[in-house]
CSV table of C-alpha atoms in Angstrom, one decimal:
chain,number,residue,atom,x,y,z
Y,1,MET,CA,104.4,104.9,96.7
Y,2,GLN,CA,103.5,107.1,93.7
Y,3,THR,CA,103.5,105.8,90.1
Y,4,LYS,CA,107.2,105.2,89.9
Y,5,PRO,CA,108.5,102.0,88.2
Y,6,ASP,CA,107.7,99.0,90.4
Y,7,PRO,CA,110.1,98.0,93.2
Y,8,HIS,CA,111.0,94.2,94.2
Y,9,SER,CA,112.5,90.0,94.5
Y,10,ARG,CA,112.9,86.1,95.1
Y,11,ALA,CA,114.3,83.4,97.6
Y,12,PRO,CA,114.2,79.9,99.1
Y,13,ARG,CA,111.2,78.8,101.1
Y,14,ILE,CA,111.5,77.5,104.6
Y,15,LEU,CA,108.6,75.2,105.6
Y,16,ILE,CA,107.4,75.4,109.2
Y,17,PRO,CA,104.7,73.2,110.7
Y,18,LEU,CA,101.4,75.0,111.3
Y,19,VAL,CA,101.6,74.4,115.1
Y,20,VAL,CA,105.0,76.2,115.3
Y,21,VAL,CA,103.6,79.1,113.3
Y,22,LEU,CA,100.7,79.4,115.7
Y,23,ILE,CA,103.0,79.3,118.7
Y,24,VAL,CA,105.3,81.9,117.1
Y,25,LEU,CA,102.4,84.3,116.4
Y,26,VAL,CA,101.1,84.0,120.0
Y,27,ILE,CA,104.5,84.5,121.6
Y,28,GLY,CA,105.6,87.2,119.3
Y,29,ALA,CA,102.5,89.4,119.4
Y,30,SER,CA,100.5,88.6,122.6
Y,31,SER,CA,102.3,90.9,125.0
Y,32,TRP,CA,102.3,93.8,122.4
Y,33,PHE,CA,98.5,93.6,121.8
Y,34,LEU,CA,97.6,92.8,125.4
Y,35,LEU,CA,99.0,96.2,126.2
Y,36,ASN,CA,96.8,97.8,123.6
Y,37,LYS,CA,93.8,95.9,124.9
Y,38,GLN,CA,94.4,96.9,128.4
Y,39,GLN,CA,94.8,100.5,127.5
Y,40,ALA,CA,91.6,100.5,125.4
Y,41,GLN,CA,89.8,99.1,128.4
Y,42,SER,CA,91.3,101.5,130.9
Y,43,GLY,CA,88.3,103.8,130.9
Y,44,GLN,CA,89.8,106.4,128.7
Y,45,THR,CA,87.4,108.1,126.3
Y,46,GLY,CA,87.9,109.0,122.7
Y,47,THR,CA,91.0,107.7,120.7
Y,48,THR,CA,93.5,105.6,122.7
Y,49,HIS,CA,97.1,105.3,122.0
Y,50,THR,CA,98.8,102.0,121.2
Y,51,ALA,CA,101.5,101.1,123.7
Y,52,VAL,CA,104.8,102.1,122.1
Y,53,PRO,CA,108.4,101.3,123.1
Y,54,THR,CA,110.4,104.0,124.8
Y,55,GLN,CA,112.4,105.9,122.2
Y,56,ASN,CA,115.9,104.5,122.0
Y,57,SER,CA,115.2,102.0,124.7
Y,58,GLY,CA,116.4,98.4,124.5
Y,59,GLU,CA,113.1,97.3,123.1
Y,60,VAL,CA,112.5,96.6,119.4
Y,61,SER,CA,108.9,97.1,118.2
Y,62,PRO,CA,107.3,94.1,116.6
Y,63,LEU,CA,105.8,96.6,114.2
Y,64,LEU,CA,109.2,97.0,112.7
Y,65,PHE,CA,108.3,93.9,110.7
Y,66,GLY,CA,105.6,95.2,108.4
Y,67,THR,CA,104.8,95.2,104.7
Y,68,ASN,CA,102.6,96.9,102.1
Y,69,LEU,CA,99.8,95.3,100.1
Y,70,GLY,CA,100.2,96.2,96.4
Y,71,LEU,CA,96.4,96.1,95.8
Y,72,PHE,CA,96.7,97.5,92.3
Y,73,ASN,CA,93.4,95.8,91.4
Y,74,GLY,CA,90.9,93.3,92.8
Y,75,ASN,CA,93.0,90.4,91.6
Y,76,ASP,CA,95.8,91.0,94.1
Y,77,GLN,CA,97.8,87.9,94.9
Y,78,VAL,CA,97.3,88.1,98.6
Y,79,LEU,CA,93.5,88.2,98.2
Y,80,ARG,CA,93.3,85.3,95.8
Y,81,SER,CA,96.0,82.9,96.9
Y,82,GLU,CA,95.9,80.8,100.0
Y,83,PRO,CA,99.5,79.6,99.5
Y,84,THR,CA,100.6,83.3,99.4
Y,85,ARG,CA,98.8,84.0,102.6
Y,86,ALA,CA,100.4,80.9,104.3
Y,87,ALA,CA,103.9,82.1,103.2
Y,88,LEU,CA,103.2,85.6,104.6
Y,89,GLN,CA,102.0,84.2,107.8
Y,90,GLN,CA,105.2,82.2,108.1
Y,91,MET,CA,107.1,85.5,108.0
Y,92,HIS,CA,105.0,87.2,110.7
Y,93,PRO,CA,104.2,90.6,109.3
Y,94,ARG,CA,102.9,92.5,112.3
Y,95,ILE,CA,101.5,95.5,110.5
Y,96,MET,CA,100.2,95.8,106.9
Y,97,ARG,CA,99.7,99.0,104.9
Y,98,MET,CA,96.7,99.1,102.7
Y,99,PRO,CA,96.2,101.6,99.9
Y,100,VAL,CA,92.8,103.0,99.1
Y,101,ARG,CA,92.6,103.5,95.3
Y,102,GLN,CA,89.8,105.2,93.5
Y,103,GLU,CA,89.5,102.5,91.0
Y,104,LEU,CA,88.8,99.8,93.7
Y,105,THR,CA,85.4,99.0,95.1
Y,106,GLU,CA,84.7,99.2,98.8
Y,107,ALA,CA,84.1,95.5,98.7
Y,108,VAL,CA,87.7,94.9,97.6
Y,109,GLU,CA,89.0,97.3,100.3
Y,110,VAL,CA,86.9,95.4,102.9
Y,111,GLN,CA,88.2,92.1,101.6
Y,112,ALA,CA,91.8,93.4,102.0
Y,113,ALA,CA,91.1,94.6,105.5
Y,114,GLN,CA,89.6,91.2,106.5
Y,115,THR,CA,92.7,89.5,105.0
Y,116,ILE,CA,95.0,91.7,107.1
Y,117,LYS,CA,92.9,90.9,110.2
Y,118,ALA,CA,93.0,87.1,109.4
Y,119,LEU,CA,96.7,87.3,109.1
Y,120,GLY,CA,96.9,88.7,112.7
Y,121,ALA,CA,98.5,92.0,111.5
Y,122,VAL,CA,97.7,95.6,112.6
Y,123,PRO,CA,96.2,97.7,109.7
Y,124,LEU,CA,97.5,100.9,108.4
Y,125,VAL,CA,95.1,102.4,105.9
Y,126,VAL,CA,96.1,105.1,103.4
Y,127,LEU,CA,93.4,107.8,103.2
Y,128,HIS,CA,92.7,110.4,100.5
Y,129,SER,CA,94.2,113.8,101.2
Y,130,VAL,CA,94.6,116.8,99.0
Y,131,SER,CA,93.8,115.1,95.6
Y,132,GLY,CA,90.5,113.8,94.4
Y,133,ALA,CA,86.9,114.9,94.8
Y,134,ASN,CA,84.9,114.7,98.0
Y,135,VAL,CA,87.8,113.8,100.2
Y,136,VAL,CA,85.8,114.0,103.4
Y,137,ALA,CA,83.1,111.8,102.1
Y,138,ALA,CA,85.5,109.2,100.7
Y,139,ASP,CA,87.6,109.1,103.9
Y,140,THR,CA,84.5,108.9,106.1
Y,141,SER,CA,83.2,105.9,104.0
Y,142,ILE,CA,86.5,104.0,104.3
Y,143,ILE,CA,86.9,104.7,108.0
Y,144,LYS,CA,83.3,103.4,108.6
Y,145,ALA,CA,84.1,100.3,106.6
Y,146,MET,CA,87.3,99.7,108.8
Y,147,ASN,CA,85.2,100.3,112.0
Y,148,GLY,CA,83.0,97.4,110.7
Y,149,VAL,CA,86.1,95.1,110.2
Y,150,PHE,CA,88.3,96.0,113.2
Y,151,GLY,CA,85.8,97.4,115.8
Y,152,LYS,CA,87.6,99.1,118.6
Y,153,SER,CA,91.0,97.6,117.8
Y,154,VAL,CA,93.5,100.2,116.8
Y,155,VAL,CA,93.7,101.2,113.1
Y,156,TYR,CA,96.4,103.5,111.8
Y,157,TYR,CA,95.4,106.0,109.1
Y,158,GLU,CA,97.9,107.8,107.0
Y,159,PHE,CA,96.7,111.0,105.4
Y,160,GLY,CA,97.7,110.7,101.8
Y,161,ASN,CA,100.7,109.2,100.1
Y,162,GLU,CA,103.7,111.1,98.8
Y,163,ASP,CA,101.8,114.2,98.1
Y,164,ASP,CA,105.1,116.1,98.0
Y,165,TRP,CA,106.3,113.9,95.1
Y,166,ALA,CA,103.3,115.6,93.1
Y,167,GLY,CA,104.5,119.0,94.1
Y,168,VAL,CA,102.2,119.6,97.1
Y,169,SER,CA,103.7,122.0,99.6
Y,170,ALA,CA,103.8,121.6,103.3
Y,171,THR,CA,101.4,124.5,103.6
Y,172,THR,CA,98.8,123.0,101.3
Y,173,TYR,CA,99.2,119.6,102.9
Y,174,THR,CA,98.9,120.9,106.4
Y,175,LYS,CA,95.8,123.0,105.5
Y,176,ALA,CA,94.1,119.9,104.2
Y,177,TRP,CA,95.1,117.9,107.4
Y,178,ASN,CA,93.6,120.6,109.6
Y,179,GLN,CA,90.4,120.5,107.6
Y,180,VAL,CA,89.9,116.8,107.3
Y,181,ILE,CA,91.5,115.0,110.3
Y,182,PRO,CA,89.4,116.6,113.1
Y,183,GLN,CA,86.3,115.2,111.3
Y,184,MET,CA,87.9,111.7,110.8
Y,185,LYS,CA,88.8,111.5,114.5
Y,186,GLN,CA,85.1,111.7,115.2
Y,187,VAL,CA,84.3,108.9,112.9
Y,188,ALA,CA,87.1,106.4,113.8
Y,189,LEU,CA,86.4,104.1,116.7
Y,190,ASN,CA,90.1,103.8,117.6
Y,191,GLY,CA,92.1,105.6,115.0
Y,192,GLN,CA,95.7,106.8,115.0
Y,193,PHE,CA,96.4,109.5,112.4
Y,194,VAL,CA,99.8,109.7,110.7
Y,195,GLY,CA,101.5,112.2,108.4
Y,196,PRO,CA,103.1,113.8,106.4
Y,197,VAL,CA,104.0,110.7,104.4
Y,198,ASN,CA,106.8,112.2,102.3
Y,199,TYR,CA,108.3,110.2,99.4
Y,200,GLN,CA,111.7,110.7,101.1
Y,201,TYR,CA,112.8,112.4,104.3
Y,202,ASN,CA,112.3,116.2,104.2
Y,203,GLY,CA,113.2,118.0,107.3
Y,204,ASP,CA,111.8,121.4,106.2
Y,205,PHE,CA,108.5,119.8,105.2
Y,206,LEU,CA,108.2,117.9,108.6
Y,207,ARG,CA,109.0,121.0,110.6
Y,208,ALA,CA,106.5,123.1,108.8
Y,209,PHE,CA,103.8,120.4,109.2
Y,210,LEU,CA,104.5,119.9,112.9
Y,211,GLN,CA,104.3,123.7,113.6
Y,212,GLN,CA,100.9,124.1,112.1
Y,213,ALA,CA,99.1,120.7,112.3
Y,214,GLN,CA,95.9,120.8,114.4
Y,215,PRO,CA,95.5,118.2,115.7
Y,216,ARG,CA,99.0,117.0,116.2
Y,217,PRO,CA,99.7,113.7,114.4
Y,218,ASP,CA,99.9,110.5,116.5
Y,219,GLU,CA,102.9,109.3,114.6
Y,220,ILE,CA,105.0,110.8,111.8
Y,221,SER,CA,106.0,109.0,108.6
Y,222,TRP,CA,108.0,109.1,105.4
Y,223,HIS,CA,109.5,106.6,102.9
Y,224,GLU,CA,113.1,105.4,102.5
Y,225,TYR,CA,114.8,104.2,99.3
Y,226,THR,CA,118.5,104.2,98.7
Y,227,CYS,CA,119.2,104.2,95.0
Y,228,SER,CA,118.0,103.6,91.5
Y,229,TYR,CA,118.3,100.0,90.3
Y,230,LYS,CA,120.8,101.4,87.7
Y,231,TRP,CA,123.2,102.5,90.4
Y,232,PRO,CA,126.1,100.3,91.7
Y,233,ALA,CA,125.1,97.7,94.3
Y,234,ASP,CA,127.7,99.0,96.8
Y,235,GLN,CA,126.1,102.5,96.6
Y,236,CYS,CA,122.7,101.1,97.3
Y,237,ILE,CA,124.0,99.4,100.4
Y,238,ALA,CA,126.1,102.4,101.6
Y,239,ASN,CA,123.2,104.8,101.3
Y,240,ILE,CA,121.3,103.0,104.0
Y,241,ASP,CA,123.6,104.9,106.3
Y,242,ASN,CA,121.7,108.1,105.4
Y,243,TRP,CA,118.7,106.7,107.3
Y,244,ASN,CA,120.6,107.3,110.6
Y,245,LYS,CA,120.8,111.0,109.8
Y,246,HIS,CA,117.2,111.2,108.7
Y,247,ILE,CA,115.8,109.6,111.8
Y,248,SER,CA,118.1,111.6,114.1
Y,249,ASP,CA,117.1,114.9,112.4
Y,250,SER,CA,113.4,114.0,112.6
Y,251,ARG,CA,113.6,113.6,116.3
Y,252,ALA,CA,115.5,116.9,116.7
Y,253,ALA,CA,112.9,118.6,114.6
Y,254,MET,CA,110.1,117.2,116.8
Y,255,GLN,CA,111.9,118.4,120.0
Y,256,ALA,CA,112.4,121.8,118.5
Y,257,THR,CA,108.8,122.3,117.2
Y,258,ILE,CA,106.5,120.5,119.6
Y,259,GLY,CA,108.8,119.7,122.6
Y,260,THR,CA,108.5,115.9,122.4
Y,261,GLU,CA,109.2,112.9,120.2
Y,262,LEU,CA,106.4,111.2,118.4
Y,263,PRO,CA,106.8,107.5,117.2
Y,264,VAL,CA,108.4,107.2,113.7
Y,265,MET,CA,107.0,105.1,111.0
Y,266,ILE,CA,108.8,104.3,107.7
Y,267,THR,CA,105.8,103.2,105.8
Y,268,GLU,CA,107.7,102.2,102.6
Y,269,TRP,CA,111.2,101.0,102.4
Y,270,ASN,CA,113.3,99.1,99.8
Y,271,TYR,CA,116.4,99.6,97.7
Y,272,ALA,CA,114.9,101.3,94.7
Y,273,PRO,CA,111.5,102.9,93.9
Y,274,ASP,CA,112.2,102.1,90.2
Y,275,ALA,CA,113.3,98.4,90.6
Y,276,ALA,CA,112.7,96.2,87.6
Y,277,TYR,CA,112.2,92.5,87.4
Y,278,ASN,CA,115.5,90.6,87.3
Y,279,ASP,CA,117.4,94.0,87.4
Y,280,GLY,CA,120.6,92.3,88.7
Y,281,LYS,CA,119.8,93.2,92.3
Y,282,ASN,CA,116.5,91.5,93.2
Y,283,ASN,CA,117.6,88.3,91.6
Y,284,ASN,CA,121.0,88.5,93.3
Y,285,SER,CA,121.0,86.5,96.6
Y,286,ALA,CA,124.1,88.1,98.0
Y,287,PHE,CA,122.9,91.7,97.3
Y,288,MET,CA,119.4,91.1,98.6
Y,289,THR,CA,120.6,89.4,101.8
Y,290,THR,CA,123.2,92.0,102.5
Y,291,TRP,CA,120.9,95.0,101.7
Y,292,THR,CA,117.9,93.7,103.7
Y,293,ASN,CA,119.9,92.7,106.7
Y,294,LYS,CA,121.5,96.2,106.9
Y,295,ALA,CA,118.2,97.9,106.3
Y,296,LEU,CA,116.3,96.2,109.0
Y,297,GLN,CA,119.3,96.3,111.4
Y,298,THR,CA,119.5,100.1,110.8
Y,299,LEU,CA,115.8,100.6,111.5
Y,300,ALA,CA,116.0,98.4,114.6
Y,301,ASN,CA,119.2,100.3,115.8
Y,302,ASN,CA,117.2,103.5,115.6
Y,303,ARG,CA,114.2,102.0,117.5
Y,304,ILE,CA,111.8,102.9,114.8
Y,305,PHE,CA,108.2,102.3,115.9
Y,306,ALA,CA,107.0,100.7,112.7
Y,307,SER,CA,108.2,100.1,109.2
Y,308,MET,CA,106.8,98.5,106.1
Y,309,GLN,CA,108.6,96.8,103.3
Y,310,TYR,CA,107.4,97.6,99.8
Y,311,SER,CA,105.7,95.3,98.9
Y,312,CYS,CA,104.6,91.9,99.9
Y,313,THR,CA,103.5,90.8,96.3
Y,314,ASN,CA,102.8,92.1,92.8
Y,315,THR,CA,106.0,94.2,92.5
Y,316,ALA,CA,109.6,93.7,91.5
Y,317,ILE,CA,110.8,93.2,95.1
Y,318,PRO,CA,108.2,91.1,96.8
Y,319,LEU,CA,108.4,89.0,100.0
Y,320,VAL,CA,106.5,86.3,98.1
Y,321,ASP,CA,107.0,85.7,94.4
Y,322,ASN,CA,104.5,84.8,91.7
Y,323,ASP,CA,105.0,81.1,92.5
Y,324,ASN,CA,104.1,81.6,96.1
Y,325,LYS,CA,107.7,81.1,97.3
Y,326,ILE,CA,109.4,83.3,99.8
Y,327,THR,CA,112.0,85.5,98.2
Y,328,PHE,CA,115.6,86.3,99.2
Y,329,GLN,CA,114.2,89.5,101.0
Y,330,GLY,CA,111.4,87.5,102.6
Y,331,ALA,CA,113.8,85.0,104.0
Y,332,VAL,CA,115.9,87.7,105.7
Y,333,PHE,CA,112.7,89.3,107.0
Y,334,GLU,CA,111.6,86.1,108.6
Y,335,GLN,CA,115.0,85.3,110.1
Y,336,LEU,CA,115.4,88.7,111.7
Y,337,TYR,CA,111.9,88.6,113.1
Y,338,VAL,CA,112.7,85.3,114.9
Y,339,LYS,CA,116.1,86.7,116.0
Y,340,MET,CA,115.0,90.0,117.3
Y,341,ILE,CA,111.4,89.5,118.4
Y,342,LEU,CA,111.1,85.9,119.4
Y,343,HIS,CA,114.7,85.4,120.7
Y,344,GLY,CA,115.2,89.0,121.9
Y,345,LYS,CA,118.7,89.3,120.3
Y,346,VAL,CA,118.4,93.0,119.5
Y,347,PRO,CA,121.2,95.4,118.2
Y,348,ALA,CA,122.4,98.3,120.4
Y,349,PRO,CA,120.5,101.5,119.9
Y,350,THR,CA,122.0,104.1,117.6
Y,351,PRO,CA,123.4,107.1,119.5
Y,352,ALA,CA,121.2,110.2,119.5
Y,353,THR,CA,123.7,112.0,117.3
Y,354,PRO,CA,125.0,109.5,114.8
Y,355,THR,CA,127.8,110.3,112.4
Y,356,VAL,CA,126.7,110.6,108.8
Y,357,SER,CA,128.3,108.0,106.5
Y,358,LEU,CA,128.9,109.3,103.1
Y,359,ASN,CA,128.9,107.4,99.8
Y,360,GLY,CA,132.6,106.9,99.2
Y,361,VAL,CA,135.5,109.3,99.7
Y,362,GLN,CA,134.5,112.9,100.3
Y,363,ASN,CA,137.0,114.5,98.0
Y,364,PHE,CA,135.4,118.0,98.2
Y,365,SER,CA,133.8,118.6,101.6
Y,366,PHE,CA,134.1,122.4,101.6
Y,367,GLU,CA,134.8,122.2,105.4
Y,368,ASP,CA,137.9,124.3,105.0
Y,369,GLY,CA,135.8,127.4,104.3
Y,370,SER,CA,136.9,127.7,100.6
Y,371,ALA,CA,135.4,126.8,97.3
Y,372,ASP,CA,138.1,124.1,96.8
Y,373,GLY,CA,138.8,125.2,93.3
Y,374,TRP,CA,135.2,125.2,92.0
Y,375,SER,CA,134.1,128.2,90.0
Y,376,GLY,CA,131.3,129.3,87.6
Y,377,ARG,CA,132.2,128.6,84.0
Y,378,SER,CA,129.4,130.3,82.1
Y,379,SER,CA,127.0,133.3,82.2
Y,380,GLY,CA,124.2,132.9,84.5
Y,381,VAL,CA,126.4,131.8,87.4
Y,382,SER,CA,126.9,135.0,89.3
Y,383,ALA,CA,128.7,133.8,92.4
Y,384,VAL,CA,130.2,130.6,93.7
Y,385,GLN,CA,131.3,130.7,97.4
Y,386,ASN,CA,131.5,128.7,100.6
Y,387,SER,CA,128.4,128.8,102.8
Y,388,THR,CA,127.1,127.6,106.2
Y,389,ALA,CA,123.4,128.1,105.2
Y,390,PHE,CA,122.9,124.4,104.4
Y,391,ALA,CA,125.2,121.4,104.5
Y,392,PHE,CA,124.8,117.7,103.7
Y,393,ALA,CA,127.5,116.7,106.1
Y,394,GLY,CA,129.5,118.9,108.4
Y,395,LYS,CA,128.8,122.6,108.5
Y,396,HIS,CA,129.8,123.9,105.0
Y,397,ALA,CA,128.7,123.6,101.4
Y,398,LEU,CA,129.3,125.3,98.1
Y,399,GLN,CA,126.7,128.1,97.4
Y,400,VAL,CA,126.0,128.5,93.7
Y,401,THR,CA,124.0,131.7,92.8
Y,402,LEU,CA,122.2,131.6,89.5
Y,403,THR,CA,120.9,134.9,88.1
Y,404,ASN,CA,118.3,135.5,85.3
Y,405,ILE,CA,118.8,132.1,83.5
Y,406,SER,CA,116.3,130.8,81.0
Y,407,ALA,CA,115.5,127.3,79.9
Y,408,GLY,CA,118.3,126.0,77.6
Y,409,ASN,CA,121.0,128.4,79.0
Y,410,TYR,CA,122.7,125.5,80.8
Y,411,PRO,CA,125.0,127.4,83.2
Y,412,TYR,CA,127.6,125.3,85.0
Y,413,ILE,CA,130.2,125.1,87.6
Y,414,ALA,CA,133.4,122.9,87.5
Y,415,VAL,CA,136.7,122.1,89.0
Y,416,ASP,CA,139.9,121.4,87.2
Y,417,LEU,CA,141.4,118.0,88.2
Y,418,ALA,CA,145.0,118.8,87.1
Y,419,SER,CA,145.6,120.6,90.4
Y,420,GLN,CA,144.0,117.9,92.5
Y,421,THR,CA,145.8,115.1,94.4
Y,422,SER,CA,143.5,112.5,93.1
Y,423,TYR,CA,140.9,111.9,90.3
Y,424,PRO,CA,138.2,109.3,89.5
Y,425,GLY,CA,139.6,106.5,87.3
Y,426,ALA,CA,137.9,104.1,84.9
Y,427,GLY,CA,134.8,102.4,86.4
Y,428,LYS,CA,134.5,104.8,89.4
Y,429,THR,CA,131.2,106.4,90.3
Y,430,VAL,CA,131.3,110.2,91.0
Y,431,THR,CA,128.7,111.4,93.4
Y,432,ALA,CA,127.6,114.9,94.5
Y,433,TYR,CA,124.6,116.2,96.5
Y,434,ALA,CA,122.7,119.3,95.5
Y,435,TYR,CA,120.2,121.2,97.7
Y,436,LEU,CA,117.4,123.5,96.4
Y,437,PRO,CA,115.9,125.5,99.3
Y,438,ALA,CA,112.1,125.2,99.8
Y,439,GLY,CA,110.1,127.8,97.9
Y,440,SER,CA,112.7,128.1,95.1
Y,441,LEU,CA,111.9,128.2,91.4
Y,442,PRO,CA,112.3,124.9,89.5
Y,443,PHE,CA,115.8,123.8,88.6
Y,444,THR,CA,117.5,120.7,87.2
Y,445,ALA,CA,121.1,119.6,87.7
Y,446,LYS,CA,123.4,116.9,86.2
Y,447,LEU,CA,126.8,115.9,87.2
Y,448,PHE,CA,129.3,115.6,84.3
Y,449,VAL,CA,132.9,114.5,83.7
Y,450,VAL,CA,135.1,116.0,81.0
Y,451,GLY,CA,137.4,113.1,79.8
Y,452,SER,CA,141.0,113.4,78.6
Y,453,ASP,CA,139.5,113.5,75.0
Y,454,TYR,CA,137.6,116.7,76.1
Y,455,HIS,CA,134.2,115.1,75.6
Y,456,TRP,CA,131.5,115.6,78.3
Y,457,TYR,CA,130.1,112.5,79.9
Y,458,SER,CA,126.9,112.6,82.0
Y,459,ASN,CA,123.5,111.0,82.8
Y,460,ASP,CA,120.2,112.8,82.3
Y,461,ALA,CA,119.5,115.9,84.3
Y,462,VAL,CA,117.7,115.4,87.7
Y,463,GLN,CA,114.8,117.6,88.7
Y,464,LEU,CA,115.8,119.0,92.0
Y,465,LYS,CA,113.3,118.4,94.8
Y,466,PRO,CA,113.2,121.5,97.1
Y,467,GLY,CA,114.0,121.1,100.7
Y,468,THR,CA,116.1,118.0,100.5
Y,469,TRP,CA,119.6,116.8,99.3
Y,470,ASN,CA,119.4,115.4,95.8
Y,471,PRO,CA,122.1,112.8,94.8
Y,472,LEU,CA,123.8,113.3,91.4
Y,473,THR,CA,125.9,110.5,90.0
Y,474,TYR,CA,127.9,109.4,87.0
Y,475,THR,CA,129.8,106.1,86.5
Y,476,LEU,CA,132.8,106.3,84.3
Y,477,SER,CA,133.2,103.7,81.6
Y,478,ALA,CA,135.4,100.8,82.6
Y,479,THR,CA,137.3,101.3,79.4
Y,480,MET,CA,137.9,105.1,79.9
Y,481,SER,CA,141.5,106.0,79.6
Y,482,GLY,CA,143.6,109.0,80.6
Y,483,VAL,CA,143.1,111.6,83.4
Y,484,PRO,CA,139.7,113.4,83.3
Y,485,LYS,CA,140.0,117.1,82.8
Y,486,GLN,CA,137.1,118.4,84.9
Y,487,ILE,CA,134.2,117.5,87.1
Y,488,GLY,CA,131.2,119.8,87.0
Y,489,ILE,CA,127.5,120.3,87.5
Y,490,GLN,CA,125.2,121.8,84.9
Y,491,PHE,CA,122.0,123.5,85.8
Y,492,ASP,CA,118.8,124.4,83.8
Y,493,THR,CA,115.3,125.7,84.7
Y,494,SER,CA,111.8,124.9,83.6
Y,495,ALA,CA,110.5,128.3,84.8
Y,496,SER,CA,108.4,130.2,82.3
Y,497,GLY,CA,110.6,133.3,82.5
Y,498,PRO,CA,114.1,134.2,83.7
Y,499,ALA,CA,114.9,132.4,86.9
Y,500,SER,CA,117.2,133.2,89.8
Y,501,GLY,CA,118.1,131.2,92.9
Y,502,LYS,CA,120.7,129.6,95.0
Y,503,ILE,CA,121.7,125.9,94.9
Y,504,TYR,CA,124.0,124.3,97.4
Y,505,VAL,CA,126.5,121.5,96.5
Y,506,ASP,CA,128.2,119.3,99.0
Y,507,ALA,CA,130.1,115.9,99.5
Y,508,VAL,CA,131.5,115.5,96.0
Y,509,GLY,CA,133.5,112.3,95.8
Y,510,TRP,CA,134.1,109.0,94.0
Y,511,GLN,CA,134.6,105.4,94.7
């Protein structure tokens, strides 16, 4: 996770005798790791693969129940607090992701690795990638240190962390992978190497990476969050449904590019990357219970190989709070581990081609082949037309062509609501999705509503991330009166000179 505002939460603690904990750990993990051990001893040379469940089989991987160490400094709660470690062990995290930060000493990183080992979890270590000096030397040093802690047991290594959030292209990332990973494979005693670690699912980035990565990754990974903490709770819950589409698309991308499916890791997940302490969600038992249940059930339905909640401590949505008590999210995590892994009560797999569930009513789907009344309302918008080039759901979207706009021009598109059969009322949240193709110049967008008083109402503009669908939202005031006049989307650019490009809009609706 990049430096976005902290995610995370709180909940009742359930005490289990130590003997039961030990029995649970042995039963839950022994068969999984025995497979790994047998494979490592099977006479194969070089890196061996961890036994993985068959894609979309009836088996749920124990590694679905993983978490991240915060490890922002050497005073991390997990490292210094025995009660925290006891609470974590009660929840049975089977895999733990460990960041490698330049400001941390190797001694602290080794202590963190030893803690992961003592908790009986599998390690996933985040390596340096395209940023920082002497990447090869730094990664070699940390892998040698992990060899010293874990020996020939499997260690997962992620190459970087959300480099695309910092603007790194798939080409640049893959070039660094091809330069560094072959050398790291020679150093690791039993390493599995994972990429491309996108901050959110990006099909274009993944396909470009898979086409050029040498060697091929052992697993693929990205991060999943569903909303900002400022968004309505129902929207945060509903947007979990998008994970089905992301996972299905990733498997289709793998089949199309490399002819097989690699195991999928969601190495960070939670409701919001910008969660704040006591934000009305992490301190709300009903929300956290509902959201976490649906999130883990969705990952299990899709037979994800491994996933890691962000994060176990030291953030706004932890599994264990500052008083060493299991949070609302931690309690659900523990209960579902017992249900799915120990008792074998697993949900049915998600079909290979799941239906996309949109956030609320899709008032403008553009599936009829028309622009549905939308048009350009200012200079700079040279064309507005229906297109099948990209679509958030279905096969059609609205293509907006911007020509020679400069920063501060603010061209926009809009639709008049007087001719529509419905309109968003007071307290409703309006949502649209905007897509900027990979390789485009930088553009921003914001959704606005023109009220019956002819005033514009909107949130701040959103920097559009290329190659993915960006949600745009605005929630009308609960005291707003009258029928809104228009809904629209305003654009801008941060390019140094006149900018031209195409932006796609889809699934405009409200609830």
